[in-house]
Amino acid sequence: MIVMKFGGSSVADAACMREVAALATEALANGPLVVLSATAKTTDTLFEAARRAEAGDLDAALELHRGIIQRHRGIAEDLFPAGLPGELDLALAALGAELDLLLRGVALLRELSARSMDAVASIGERLSTRILAAHLGAAWVDARTVVRTDDRHGSALPHFKELNSLAAQHLAPFLGPGRAVVTQGYIGATASGHTTTLGRGGSDYSAALFGAALGATDIQIWTDVEGVLTCDPRVVPEAQPIAELSFMEAAELAAFGAKVLHPATIQPAVEAGIPVTVRHTRRPHGRFTTITAEVRTGRPVTALAARGPITVLTVSSAHMLNQSGFLASLFQVFARHRISVDLIATAEVSVSLTVDADAPLDALLEDLSAFATVGVARDRTIIAIVGERLKLTPGVTGRCFGALREINIEMISMGANEINLSFVVRQEDAKPALRALHAALMERPVGEAQP
Ligand code: ADP
Ligand code: ASP
Ligand code: MG
């Protein structure tokens, strides 16, 4: 079997849904599991409605609710001009009622926990999949019966073992050649049945999880670009599709901000050795990217990515001088506050490190102040240059520094692995930096790699 995941822009309206249905029908012999995102902008609107409710503006929240439900009914009516099938009509009504109740509850308590937010957010994927399943005449499976996660609402972690047996129990019986099954990306549930989400953009991760659990032969990510490009085309219009990527390169690009893939997507695919392809829903016969374990691209530079905003913390302490164990006690503080660190650079009496912009810093800074002084620089961006033979190729760093000569580089990281060179720049410098690097590295060949 194969997994076909379609993102929000691929199911934006009835015309898009028809294209998705046509692609799933074309692949019917492979027994596709179709994993859908919410329709374009729906997740953002659900977040907004929940926040309005929390602020006590129930009218505004319910207005957004009406907009979401009307838009989905509009798509369904376009697909079923002779009238909605009873089951679909009931499902849409039930989801509308559930969202209404959730928003009223949030407004009444003026309290929006991460758990409530996940319950609200799940409505998006549940709506889109109901419509597509009815249009395709396919089985609809509630992903929450399969994707068992922990209770970190908003960015839950899957329990792989249970997920495998739940997929065998709740998905496998419906799958087979000649049949399509439709389920949701992004959502899961804890053992006690509370709805969770895998983090924004998490449907890619769901697709990989389902693919690994079911032993798929291909995990297809259908989106609005012809595969993974040499840079985000919205920033660098000259970016070109990449035909083949190694798992390592793809994982690194996703982790450093290439939004085309959720950062965790590659991990289940690597473990199960399943190729991932990234394709354009509107140009199904156009170019696409294949990501496999076997691919050796041999390229010094494959692509650029950027992640921001991030915050740089510079921790300074005289205790660092000739002291062993300083870094251990420093990172213990980060672990205690569950704040993860990306880039690190050390000097004699200071350490610079980057954390997510929304990391809860107040309590962390208070703890750190016990043994160090901390400088905080917000609104920064990490720029990553990724290529399988980056470290082995003379001239790449020279080319990078040349391209960035007008830009202030605040932090550099290279060498932790062979394939990633990262810079921290101010957020406003990120676009010019990416454009300059793309012109210097991707638009003319970089020197030969050393064996
Ligand atoms: P979907 O809704 O299908 O999941 P996303 O918006 O999450 O789609 O991801 C696709 C978008 O990712 C593209 O429209 C593009 O702007 C952005 N993107 C960022 N980096 C890259 C890259 N290296 N290659 C292709 N697209 C990229
Ligand atoms: N609908 C979710 C989001 O917008 C998940 C996804 O699209 O992958 O983040
Ligand atoms: Mg996405």
Tab-separated table of C-alpha atoms and ligand atoms in Angstrom:
chain	number	residue	atom	x	y	z
A	1	MET	CA	0.000	0.000	0.000
A	2	ILE	CA	0.957	3.643	-0.300
A	3	VAL	CA	0.267	6.728	1.799
A	4	MET	CA	-0.878	9.881	-0.002
A	5	LYS	CA	-0.867	13.001	2.170
A	6	PHE	CA	-2.489	16.187	0.898
A	7	GLY	CA	-1.787	19.534	2.576
A	8	GLY	CA	-4.201	22.403	3.220
A	9	SER	CA	-3.791	24.146	-0.132
A	10	SER	CA	-4.457	20.815	-1.893
A	11	VAL	CA	-7.951	20.630	-0.348
A	12	ALA	CA	-8.755	24.359	-0.327
A	13	ASP	CA	-12.025	24.120	-2.304
A	14	ALA	CA	-14.268	21.727	-4.246
A	15	ALA	CA	-12.085	21.893	-7.371
A	16	CYS	CA	-9.049	20.907	-5.293
A	17	MET	CA	-10.996	18.088	-3.616
A	18	ARG	CA	-11.887	16.758	-7.089
A	19	GLU	CA	-8.196	16.764	-8.061
A	20	VAL	CA	-7.289	14.920	-4.872
A	21	ALA	CA	-10.055	12.384	-5.511
A	22	ALA	CA	-8.800	11.900	-9.082
A	23	LEU	CA	-5.247	11.252	-7.844
A	24	ALA	CA	-6.457	8.796	-5.185
A	25	THR	CA	-8.619	7.022	-7.771
A	26	GLU	CA	-5.666	6.792	-10.167
A	27	ALA	CA	-3.689	5.103	-7.364
A	28	LEU	CA	-6.523	2.772	-6.331
A	29	ALA	CA	-4.661	-0.384	-7.348
A	30	ASN	CA	-2.069	0.473	-4.666
A	31	GLY	CA	-4.691	0.607	-1.918
A	32	PRO	CA	-3.927	4.189	-0.852
A	33	LEU	CA	-4.332	5.540	2.646
A	34	VAL	CA	-5.259	9.181	2.039
A	35	VAL	CA	-4.130	11.451	4.876
A	36	LEU	CA	-5.581	14.948	4.805
A	37	SER	CA	-4.837	18.284	6.419
A	38	ALA	CA	-7.537	20.773	7.274
A	39	THR	CA	-8.581	22.954	4.330
A	40	ALA	CA	-6.344	26.008	3.745
A	41	LYS	CA	-6.419	28.544	6.607
A	42	THR	CA	-8.909	26.513	8.675
A	43	THR	CA	-6.440	25.619	11.441
A	44	ASP	CA	-5.409	29.288	11.745
A	45	THR	CA	-9.081	30.314	11.937
A	46	LEU	CA	-9.820	27.688	14.590
A	47	PHE	CA	-6.898	29.003	16.674
A	48	GLU	CA	-8.208	32.523	16.244
A	49	ALA	CA	-11.767	31.524	17.243
A	50	ALA	CA	-10.468	29.799	20.392
A	51	ARG	CA	-8.412	32.874	21.341
A	52	ARG	CA	-11.401	35.180	20.810
A	53	ALA	CA	-13.483	32.909	23.036
A	54	GLU	CA	-10.770	32.960	25.699
A	55	ALA	CA	-10.764	36.764	25.563
A	56	GLY	CA	-14.521	36.628	26.254
A	57	ASP	CA	-15.570	37.727	22.759
A	58	LEU	CA	-17.945	34.834	22.121
A	59	ASP	CA	-19.725	36.663	19.286
A	60	ALA	CA	-16.495	37.017	17.322
A	61	ALA	CA	-15.609	33.363	18.020
A	62	LEU	CA	-19.026	32.160	16.828
A	63	GLU	CA	-18.788	34.354	13.728
A	64	LEU	CA	-15.528	32.571	12.824
A	65	HIS	CA	-17.231	29.250	13.608
A	66	ARG	CA	-20.070	30.096	11.191
A	67	GLY	CA	-17.561	30.999	8.486
A	68	ILE	CA	-15.742	27.668	8.847
A	69	ILE	CA	-18.900	25.560	8.800
A	70	GLN	CA	-20.457	27.504	5.899
A	71	ARG	CA	-17.294	27.156	3.835
A	72	HIS	CA	-17.194	23.400	4.378
A	73	ARG	CA	-20.911	23.030	3.616
A	74	GLY	CA	-20.289	25.077	0.469
A	75	ILE	CA	-17.544	22.658	-0.643
A	76	ALA	CA	-19.767	19.658	0.128
A	77	GLU	CA	-22.757	21.156	-1.753
A	78	ASP	CA	-20.552	21.828	-4.766
A	79	LEU	CA	-19.435	18.171	-4.740
A	80	PHE	CA	-22.994	16.877	-4.198
A	81	PRO	CA	-25.232	19.240	-6.229
A	82	ALA	CA	-28.235	16.914	-5.816
A	83	GLY	CA	-28.009	17.162	-2.013
A	84	LEU	CA	-25.646	15.966	0.687
A	85	PRO	CA	-25.709	12.255	1.568
A	86	GLY	CA	-27.427	11.882	4.957
A	87	GLU	CA	-24.304	10.581	6.688
A	88	LEU	CA	-22.180	13.548	5.554
A	89	ASP	CA	-24.915	16.018	6.496
A	90	LEU	CA	-25.072	14.533	9.998
A	91	ALA	CA	-21.278	14.447	10.380
A	92	LEU	CA	-20.930	18.125	9.420
A	93	ALA	CA	-23.762	19.069	11.788
A	94	ALA	CA	-22.166	17.113	14.637
A	95	LEU	CA	-18.768	18.760	14.095
A	96	GLY	CA	-20.439	22.198	13.971
A	97	ALA	CA	-22.227	21.472	17.254
A	98	GLU	CA	-19.023	20.186	18.883
A	99	LEU	CA	-17.090	23.314	17.897
A	100	ASP	CA	-19.928	25.514	19.164
A	101	LEU	CA	-19.883	23.756	22.524
A	102	LEU	CA	-16.096	23.949	22.832
A	103	LEU	CA	-16.017	27.678	22.062
A	104	ARG	CA	-18.833	28.399	24.522
A	105	GLY	CA	-16.974	26.414	27.187
A	106	VAL	CA	-13.743	28.340	26.593
A	107	ALA	CA	-15.625	31.660	26.671
A	108	LEU	CA	-17.499	30.733	29.851
A	109	LEU	CA	-14.335	29.801	31.731
A	110	ARG	CA	-12.133	32.380	29.961
A	111	GLU	CA	-9.578	29.625	29.957
A	112	LEU	CA	-7.859	28.030	26.979
A	113	SER	CA	-5.605	25.143	27.960
A	114	ALA	CA	-3.412	23.409	25.389
A	115	ARG	CA	-5.781	20.453	25.740
A	116	SER	CA	-8.807	22.588	24.832
A	117	MET	CA	-6.893	24.109	21.925
A	118	ASP	CA	-6.159	20.626	20.542
A	119	ALA	CA	-9.849	19.698	20.793
A	120	VAL	CA	-10.745	22.836	18.819
A	121	ALA	CA	-7.922	22.385	16.266
A	122	SER	CA	-8.942	18.765	15.537
A	123	ILE	CA	-12.219	19.947	14.000
A	124	GLY	CA	-10.375	21.147	10.855
A	125	GLU	CA	-9.006	17.742	9.808
A	126	ARG	CA	-12.209	15.991	10.843
A	127	LEU	CA	-14.262	18.283	8.561
A	128	SER	CA	-12.023	17.997	5.482
A	129	THR	CA	-11.755	14.204	5.714
A	130	ARG	CA	-15.520	13.704	6.103
A	131	ILE	CA	-16.122	15.576	2.859
A	132	LEU	CA	-13.421	13.793	0.852
A	133	ALA	CA	-14.376	10.334	2.155
A	134	ALA	CA	-18.017	10.913	1.136
A	135	HIS	CA	-16.969	12.216	-2.294
A	136	LEU	CA	-14.673	9.224	-2.867
A	137	GLY	CA	-17.108	6.734	-1.369
A	138	ALA	CA	-14.185	5.603	0.792
A	139	ALA	CA	-13.962	4.384	4.384
A	140	TRP	CA	-13.342	7.166	6.940
A	141	VAL	CA	-11.138	6.312	9.909
A	142	ASP	CA	-10.744	8.521	12.985
A	143	ALA	CA	-6.959	8.974	13.323
A	144	ARG	CA	-7.418	9.319	17.084
A	145	THR	CA	-8.141	5.597	17.290
A	146	VAL	CA	-4.669	4.916	15.827
A	147	VAL	CA	-2.214	7.740	16.657
A	148	ARG	CA	-1.657	7.126	20.379
A	149	THR	CA	0.457	9.929	21.865
A	150	ASP	CA	1.659	11.320	25.160
A	151	ASP	CA	-0.142	14.302	26.702
A	152	ARG	CA	2.123	17.145	25.512
A	153	HIS	CA	-0.810	18.939	23.985
A	154	GLY	CA	0.116	21.069	20.989
A	155	SER	CA	3.224	19.007	20.177
A	156	ALA	CA	2.445	15.479	21.315
A	157	LEU	CA	4.902	12.628	20.837
A	158	PRO	CA	3.626	9.347	19.373
A	159	HIS	CA	3.904	6.007	21.174
A	160	PHE	CA	5.280	3.967	18.293
A	161	LYS	CA	4.596	0.447	19.555
A	162	GLU	CA	0.955	1.108	20.358
A	163	LEU	CA	0.521	2.990	17.135
A	164	ASN	CA	1.653	-0.096	15.190
A	165	SER	CA	-0.853	-2.393	16.847
A	166	LEU	CA	-3.664	0.178	16.676
A	167	ALA	CA	-2.998	0.653	12.933
A	168	ALA	CA	-3.222	-3.112	12.458
A	169	GLN	CA	-6.497	-3.140	14.370
A	170	HIS	CA	-8.283	-0.010	13.074
A	171	LEU	CA	-6.785	0.740	9.660
A	172	ALA	CA	-5.453	-2.440	8.087
A	173	PRO	CA	-8.873	-4.175	7.840
A	174	PHE	CA	-10.172	-1.403	5.566
A	175	LEU	CA	-7.092	-1.263	3.349
A	176	GLY	CA	-6.478	-3.285	0.210
A	177	PRO	CA	-5.974	-3.035	-3.540
A	178	GLY	CA	-8.886	-1.277	-5.241
A	179	ARG	CA	-9.934	0.560	-2.071
A	180	ALA	CA	-9.011	3.955	-0.647
A	181	VAL	CA	-9.220	4.851	3.034
A	182	VAL	CA	-9.348	8.460	4.270
A	183	THR	CA	-7.983	9.630	7.621
A	184	GLN	CA	-6.707	12.812	9.285
A	185	GLY	CA	-3.196	14.097	9.606
A	186	TYR	CA	-2.055	16.188	12.599
A	187	ILE	CA	-4.352	14.658	15.257
A	188	GLY	CA	-4.032	11.841	17.752
A	189	ALA	CA	-5.208	10.954	21.244
A	190	THR	CA	-3.791	10.007	24.620
A	191	ALA	CA	-4.482	6.629	26.232
A	192	SER	CA	-7.295	8.274	28.181
A	193	GLY	CA	-8.893	9.501	24.960
A	194	HIS	CA	-7.993	13.189	25.034
A	195	THR	CA	-7.435	14.676	21.595
A	196	THR	CA	-3.855	15.770	20.885
A	197	THR	CA	-2.031	17.370	17.942
A	198	LEU	CA	1.480	16.745	16.616
A	199	GLY	CA	2.397	20.421	16.170
A	200	ARG	CA	1.743	22.791	13.279
A	201	GLY	CA	2.359	21.188	9.926
A	202	GLY	CA	2.110	17.795	11.648
A	203	SER	CA	0.163	16.035	8.880
A	204	ASP	CA	3.432	15.174	7.118
A	205	TYR	CA	4.553	13.453	10.310
A	206	SER	CA	1.223	11.584	10.529
A	207	ALA	CA	1.702	10.351	6.957
A	208	ALA	CA	5.142	8.977	7.824
A	209	LEU	CA	3.834	7.385	11.038
A	210	PHE	CA	0.997	5.643	9.191
A	211	GLY	CA	3.352	4.591	6.401
A	212	ALA	CA	5.848	3.057	8.820
A	213	ALA	CA	3.133	1.323	10.874
A	214	LEU	CA	1.503	-0.195	7.789
A	215	GLY	CA	4.673	-1.068	5.852
A	216	ALA	CA	3.873	1.287	2.947
A	217	THR	CA	6.025	1.122	-0.168
A	218	ASP	CA	5.881	4.904	-0.700
A	219	ILE	CA	4.956	7.897	1.442
A	220	GLN	CA	3.765	10.642	-0.906
A	221	ILE	CA	3.564	14.228	0.343
A	222	TRP	CA	1.336	16.164	-2.084
A	223	THR	CA	1.629	19.937	-1.763
A	224	ASP	CA	1.833	23.214	-3.705
A	225	VAL	CA	5.449	22.981	-4.965
A	226	GLU	CA	7.239	20.544	-7.306
A	227	GLY	CA	9.099	18.834	-4.501
A	228	VAL	CA	11.787	20.133	-2.195
A	229	LEU	CA	13.444	23.142	-3.814
A	230	THR	CA	16.917	24.606	-3.382
A	231	CYS	CA	15.318	27.274	-1.133
A	232	ASP	CA	11.837	28.470	-0.172
A	233	PRO	CA	10.512	29.798	-3.508
A	234	ARG	CA	8.634	32.562	-1.699
A	235	VAL	CA	11.993	33.979	-0.631
A	236	VAL	CA	14.130	33.001	-3.618
A	237	PRO	CA	12.058	32.790	-6.822
A	238	GLU	CA	15.061	31.273	-8.651
A	239	ALA	CA	14.915	28.155	-6.425
A	240	GLN	CA	14.891	24.883	-8.386
A	241	PRO	CA	13.330	21.496	-7.576
A	242	ILE	CA	15.729	18.805	-6.337
A	243	ALA	CA	15.178	15.390	-7.932
A	244	GLU	CA	16.817	13.310	-5.196
A	245	LEU	CA	17.651	13.936	-1.547
A	246	SER	CA	19.213	11.724	1.084
A	247	PHE	CA	17.300	11.137	4.338
A	248	MET	CA	20.054	13.069	6.153
A	249	GLU	CA	19.778	16.109	3.911
A	250	ALA	CA	15.981	16.120	4.048
A	251	ALA	CA	15.924	15.755	7.837
A	252	GLU	CA	18.415	18.584	8.234
A	253	LEU	CA	16.523	20.898	5.868
A	254	ALA	CA	13.214	20.190	7.608
A	255	ALA	CA	14.728	20.736	11.066
A	256	PHE	CA	16.162	24.069	9.945
A	257	GLY	CA	12.937	25.476	8.591
A	258	ALA	CA	12.127	24.107	5.121
A	259	LYS	CA	8.392	24.165	5.779
A	260	VAL	CA	7.658	21.780	2.925
A	261	LEU	CA	8.260	18.902	5.398
A	262	HIS	CA	7.477	18.758	9.123
A	263	PRO	CA	10.810	18.241	10.970
A	264	ALA	CA	9.881	14.813	12.334
A	265	THR	CA	8.622	13.382	9.034
A	266	ILE	CA	11.786	11.639	7.964
A	267	GLN	CA	12.422	9.732	11.201
A	268	PRO	CA	9.721	7.009	10.870
A	269	ALA	CA	10.517	6.669	7.162
A	270	VAL	CA	14.229	6.159	7.908
A	271	GLU	CA	13.504	3.516	10.492
A	272	ALA	CA	11.197	1.619	8.143
A	273	GLY	CA	13.361	2.322	5.053
A	274	ILE	CA	10.410	3.738	3.109
A	275	PRO	CA	11.041	6.327	0.371
A	276	VAL	CA	9.287	9.678	0.721
A	277	THR	CA	8.282	11.612	-2.385
A	278	VAL	CA	7.207	15.260	-2.439
A	279	ARG	CA	4.886	16.231	-5.316
A	280	HIS	CA	2.723	19.065	-6.651
A	281	THR	CA	-1.026	18.308	-6.510
A	282	ARG	CA	-1.795	20.613	-9.436
A	283	ARG	CA	1.100	19.271	-11.545
A	284	PRO	CA	1.005	15.546	-10.785
A	285	HIS	CA	3.083	14.735	-13.847
A	286	GLY	CA	5.609	17.497	-13.233
A	287	ARG	CA	8.885	17.314	-11.343
A	288	PHE	CA	9.085	15.863	-7.835
A	289	THR	CA	11.588	14.929	-5.142
A	290	THR	CA	12.441	11.418	-4.023
A	291	ILE	CA	14.010	11.035	-0.567
A	292	THR	CA	15.602	7.689	0.268
A	293	ALA	CA	18.264	6.194	2.505
A	294	GLU	CA	20.274	4.943	-0.472
A	295	VAL	CA	20.605	8.246	-2.309
A	296	ARG	CA	24.138	9.643	-2.242
A	297	THR	CA	23.840	13.054	-3.806
A	298	GLY	CA	27.541	13.853	-3.482
A	299	ARG	CA	26.686	17.553	-3.680
A	300	PRO	CA	28.672	20.130	-1.706
A	301	VAL	CA	25.516	22.228	-1.345
A	302	THR	CA	22.013	20.876	-1.914
A	303	ALA	CA	19.693	23.521	-0.479
A	304	LEU	CA	19.276	26.415	1.955
A	305	ALA	CA	16.751	26.773	4.750
A	306	ALA	CA	15.929	29.380	7.375
A	307	ARG	CA	14.249	29.167	10.752
A	308	GLY	CA	13.084	32.136	12.741
A	309	PRO	CA	12.379	33.986	14.817
A	310	ILE	CA	14.737	32.394	17.313
A	311	THR	CA	16.404	33.833	20.420
A	312	VAL	CA	20.150	33.763	21.130
A	313	LEU	CA	21.199	33.459	24.779
A	314	THR	CA	24.769	34.276	25.725
A	315	VAL	CA	25.626	32.803	29.099
A	316	SER	CA	28.796	34.193	30.695
A	317	SER	CA	30.430	33.124	33.906
A	318	ALA	CA	33.902	33.340	35.394
A	319	HIS	CA	33.214	29.836	36.809
A	320	MET	CA	33.729	28.496	33.307
A	321	LEU	CA	37.472	29.151	33.441
A	322	ASN	CA	39.241	25.803	33.853
A	323	GLN	CA	36.095	24.259	35.306
A	324	SER	CA	34.884	20.820	34.302
A	325	GLY	CA	31.164	20.190	34.549
A	326	PHE	CA	30.079	23.763	33.863
A	327	LEU	CA	28.261	22.869	30.659
A	328	ALA	CA	26.610	19.887	32.369
A	329	SER	CA	25.115	22.095	35.058
A	330	LEU	CA	24.121	24.684	32.459
A	331	PHE	CA	22.229	22.177	30.319
A	332	GLN	CA	20.569	20.648	33.356
A	333	VAL	CA	18.777	23.958	33.797
A	334	PHE	CA	17.532	23.833	30.203
A	335	ALA	CA	16.403	20.225	30.683
A	336	ARG	CA	14.516	21.136	33.849
A	337	HIS	CA	12.569	23.785	31.959
A	338	ARG	CA	12.056	21.465	28.939
A	339	ILE	CA	13.656	24.028	26.643
A	340	SER	CA	15.544	22.561	23.727
A	341	VAL	CA	18.710	24.102	22.368
A	342	ASP	CA	19.654	24.147	18.681
A	343	LEU	CA	23.000	25.786	17.939
A	344	ILE	CA	25.830	26.153	20.449
A	345	ALA	CA	29.132	28.070	20.302
A	346	THR	CA	31.554	28.271	23.203
A	347	ALA	CA	34.301	30.733	24.182
A	348	GLU	CA	36.596	30.902	27.226
A	349	VAL	CA	34.047	32.291	29.688
A	350	SER	CA	30.799	32.258	27.707
A	351	VAL	CA	28.463	30.023	25.747
A	352	SER	CA	26.020	31.207	23.081
A	353	LEU	CA	23.029	29.078	22.261
A	354	THR	CA	19.804	29.399	20.322
A	355	VAL	CA	16.295	28.535	21.531
A	356	ASP	CA	12.828	28.896	20.005
A	357	ALA	CA	11.377	32.394	20.213
A	358	ASP	CA	8.376	31.151	22.166
A	359	ALA	CA	10.400	29.153	24.725
A	360	PRO	CA	9.325	30.114	28.278
A	361	LEU	CA	12.432	32.100	29.216
A	362	ASP	CA	11.474	33.947	32.428
A	363	ALA	CA	11.851	31.023	34.820
A	364	LEU	CA	14.933	29.753	32.952
A	365	LEU	CA	16.678	33.131	33.201
A	366	GLU	CA	15.921	33.317	36.885
A	367	ASP	CA	17.561	29.924	37.484
A	368	LEU	CA	20.562	30.777	35.314
A	369	SER	CA	21.117	34.072	37.112
A	370	ALA	CA	22.210	32.040	40.145
A	371	PHE	CA	25.545	31.249	38.481
A	372	ALA	CA	25.885	33.298	35.302
A	373	THR	CA	24.927	36.483	33.529
A	374	VAL	CA	22.761	36.012	30.470
A	375	GLY	CA	22.439	38.221	27.409
A	376	VAL	CA	19.240	37.822	25.392
A	377	ALA	CA	19.081	38.687	21.674
A	378	ARG	CA	15.611	38.200	20.172
A	379	ASP	CA	14.306	38.259	16.600
A	380	ARG	CA	17.173	36.347	15.061
A	381	THR	CA	17.081	33.754	12.254
A	382	ILE	CA	19.172	30.627	11.717
A	383	ILE	CA	20.246	30.115	8.127
A	384	ALA	CA	21.327	26.587	7.260
A	385	ILE	CA	23.322	25.494	4.242
A	386	VAL	CA	22.921	21.763	3.690
A	387	GLY	CA	24.884	19.446	1.430
A	388	GLU	CA	26.192	15.911	1.708
A	389	ARG	CA	29.807	16.854	0.926
A	390	LEU	CA	29.752	20.330	2.420
A	391	LYS	CA	32.531	19.770	4.910
A	392	LEU	CA	34.716	17.948	2.400
A	393	THR	CA	34.600	20.610	-0.268
A	394	PRO	CA	37.137	23.438	-0.135
A	395	GLY	CA	35.813	26.854	-1.035
A	396	VAL	CA	32.233	26.560	0.247
A	397	THR	CA	32.804	28.591	3.394
A	398	GLY	CA	34.808	31.158	1.440
A	399	ARG	CA	31.946	31.523	-1.008
A	400	CYS	CA	29.469	31.898	1.914
A	401	PHE	CA	31.459	34.604	3.687
A	402	GLY	CA	31.946	36.424	0.388
A	403	ALA	CA	28.208	36.376	-0.262
A	404	LEU	CA	27.453	37.628	3.260
A	405	ARG	CA	30.089	40.362	3.354
A	406	GLU	CA	27.451	43.097	3.804
A	407	ILE	CA	25.625	41.160	6.540
A	408	ASN	CA	26.505	40.878	10.194
A	409	ILE	CA	26.890	37.190	11.117
A	410	GLU	CA	26.265	36.794	14.854
A	411	MET	CA	26.971	33.102	15.336
A	412	ILE	CA	28.388	30.247	13.247
A	413	SER	CA	28.065	26.493	13.645
A	414	MET	CA	29.783	23.891	11.513
A	415	GLY	CA	31.171	20.472	11.939
A	416	ALA	CA	28.713	18.814	14.315
A	417	ASN	CA	27.798	16.806	11.268
A	418	GLU	CA	29.279	16.882	7.799
A	419	ILE	CA	26.338	18.326	6.009
A	420	ASN	CA	25.201	21.504	7.780
A	421	LEU	CA	26.736	24.956	8.052
A	422	SER	CA	24.564	27.384	10.025
A	423	PHE	CA	24.674	31.121	10.625
A	424	VAL	CA	22.635	33.312	12.935
A	425	VAL	CA	21.655	36.712	11.534
A	426	ARG	CA	19.171	39.410	12.494
A	427	GLN	CA	15.692	38.595	11.251
A	428	GLU	CA	15.649	41.524	8.826
A	429	ASP	CA	18.892	40.253	7.250
A	430	ALA	CA	17.547	36.748	6.588
A	431	LYS	CA	15.999	37.351	3.151
A	432	PRO	CA	18.951	39.259	1.695
A	433	ALA	CA	21.281	36.623	3.169
A	434	LEU	CA	19.348	33.744	1.594
A	435	ARG	CA	19.220	35.478	-1.772
A	436	ALA	CA	22.932	36.257	-1.719
A	437	LEU	CA	23.830	32.706	-0.633
A	438	HIS	CA	21.550	31.158	-3.243
A	439	ALA	CA	23.127	33.251	-5.994
A	440	ALA	CA	26.633	32.388	-4.783
A	441	LEU	CA	26.155	28.681	-4.048
A	442	MET	CA	23.272	27.375	-6.130
A	443	GLU	CA	23.428	29.439	-9.279
A	444	ARG	CA	27.067	28.609	-10.108
A	445	PRO	CA	28.883	25.361	-9.271
A	446	VAL	CA	31.002	25.071	-6.138
A	447	GLY	CA	34.469	23.412	-6.291
A	448	GLU	CA	35.235	19.708	-6.340
A	449	ALA	CA	34.915	17.725	-3.125
A	450	GLN	CA	38.003	16.074	-1.622
A	451	PRO	CA	37.786	12.265	-1.603
B	1	ADP	P1	1.065	21.912	2.874
B	1	ADP	O1	-0.102	22.743	3.255
B	1	ADP	O2	0.857	21.158	1.590
B	1	ADP	O3	1.582	21.063	3.993
B	1	ADP	P2	3.165	23.841	3.392
B	1	ADP	O4	2.745	25.260	3.209
B	1	ADP	O5	3.266	23.308	4.766
B	1	ADP	O6	2.213	22.956	2.480
B	1	ADP	O7	4.567	23.579	2.674
B	1	ADP	C1	4.757	23.976	1.326
B	1	ADP	C2	5.467	25.320	1.294
B	1	ADP	O8	6.764	25.186	1.884
B	1	ADP	C3	5.758	25.854	-0.085
B	1	ADP	O9	4.666	26.572	-0.626
B	1	ADP	C4	6.998	26.716	0.140
B	1	ADP	O10	6.665	28.080	0.203
B	1	ADP	C5	7.530	26.294	1.499
B	1	ADP	N1	8.937	25.904	1.450
B	1	ADP	C6	9.893	26.298	2.338
B	1	ADP	N2	11.079	25.800	2.015
B	1	ADP	C7	10.906	25.054	0.899
B	1	ADP	C8	11.782	24.279	0.080
B	1	ADP	N3	13.085	24.144	0.345
B	1	ADP	N4	11.247	23.631	-0.965
B	1	ADP	C9	9.948	23.739	-1.258
B	1	ADP	N5	9.072	24.466	-0.543
B	1	ADP	C10	9.543	25.120	0.536
B	2	ASP	N1	-3.712	21.588	9.736
B	2	ASP	C1	-2.492	21.574	10.512
B	2	ASP	C2	-1.769	22.908	10.379
B	2	ASP	O1	-2.236	23.791	9.681
B	2	ASP	C3	-1.579	20.430	10.159
B	2	ASP	C4	-1.052	20.421	8.739
B	2	ASP	O2	-1.607	21.100	7.872
B	2	ASP	O3	-0.092	19.700	8.490
B	2	ASP	O4	-0.754	23.093	11.000
B	3	MG	MG	2.832	21.456	5.650
